[in-house]
Amino acid sequence: MPTVTINGNTCEFEPGQTILQAANDAGVEIPYYCYHDGLSVPAQCRICLGECWAPNPRNENKVEPFMGGKLLPTCATSAVDGMVVHTDSPKAVANQKAVMEYLL
């Protein structure tokens, strides 16, 4: 079964699952507001953004920034086998604080 590492926790996932779904199934907490299993994914609140690293397709032993190292919404980004996600990095936490400040 494919795995993704989220905040240091290895999580198994089913193909087609998002990072947030894999985290929820494994009991790893990622903050989110707008996501709900029974609805379409709007990815509007932006609080679930995380830094994502994925295996290089030409060199599977090397992990590189996924999508240029941008923060990506974990509720809308598909999990990839070998991916490493950080929602607790300084960049991601700064985003969470900014989103909370904006919402309040």
PDB file of C-alpha atoms in Angstrom, residues 1-6 9-19 21-23 78-84:
ATOM      1  CA  MET A   1       0.000   0.000   0.000  1.00  0.00           C
ATOM      2  CA  PRO A   2       1.376   3.479  -0.835  1.00  0.00           C
ATOM      3  CA  THR A   3       2.488   5.751   2.008  1.00  0.00           C
ATOM      4  CA  VAL A   4       2.874   9.467   2.624  1.00  0.00           C
ATOM      5  CA  THR A   5       4.770  11.025   5.542  1.00  0.00           C
ATOM      6  CA  ILE A   6       2.802  13.823   7.213  1.00  0.00           C
ATOM      7  CA  ASN A   9       3.999  10.251  10.708  1.00  0.00           C
ATOM      8  CA  THR A  10       3.887   7.566   8.017  1.00  0.00           C
ATOM      9  CA  CYS A  11       0.330   7.186   6.709  1.00  0.00           C
ATOM     10  CA  GLU A  12      -0.988   4.555   4.312  1.00  0.00           C
ATOM     11  CA  PHE A  13      -3.533   5.746   1.768  1.00  0.00           C
ATOM     12  CA  GLU A  14      -5.751   4.476  -1.011  1.00  0.00           C
ATOM     13  CA  PRO A  15      -4.934   5.729  -4.523  1.00  0.00           C
ATOM     14  CA  GLY A  16      -7.028   8.803  -5.274  1.00  0.00           C
ATOM     15  CA  GLN A  17      -7.112  10.052  -1.684  1.00  0.00           C
ATOM     16  CA  THR A  18      -6.019  13.564  -0.835  1.00  0.00           C
ATOM     17  CA  ILE A  19      -3.327  14.323   1.715  1.00  0.00           C
ATOM     18  CA  GLN A  21      -8.007  12.298   3.784  1.00  0.00           C
ATOM     19  CA  ALA A  22      -4.878  10.188   4.352  1.00  0.00           C
ATOM     20  CA  ALA A  23      -4.045  12.238   7.456  1.00  0.00           C
ATOM     21  CA  SER A  78      -3.680  14.052  -4.187  1.00  0.00           C
ATOM     22  CA  ALA A  79      -1.335  11.997  -2.049  1.00  0.00           C
ATOM     23  CA  VAL A  80       1.637  10.542  -3.933  1.00  0.00           C
ATOM     24  CA  ASP A  81       3.558   7.473  -2.792  1.00  0.00           C
ATOM     25  CA  GLY A  82       6.715   8.600  -0.985  1.00  0.00           C
ATOM     26  CA  MET A  83       5.492  12.179  -0.552  1.00  0.00           C
ATOM     27  CA  VAL A  84       6.589  14.140   2.527  1.00  0.00           C
TER      28      VAL A  84
END
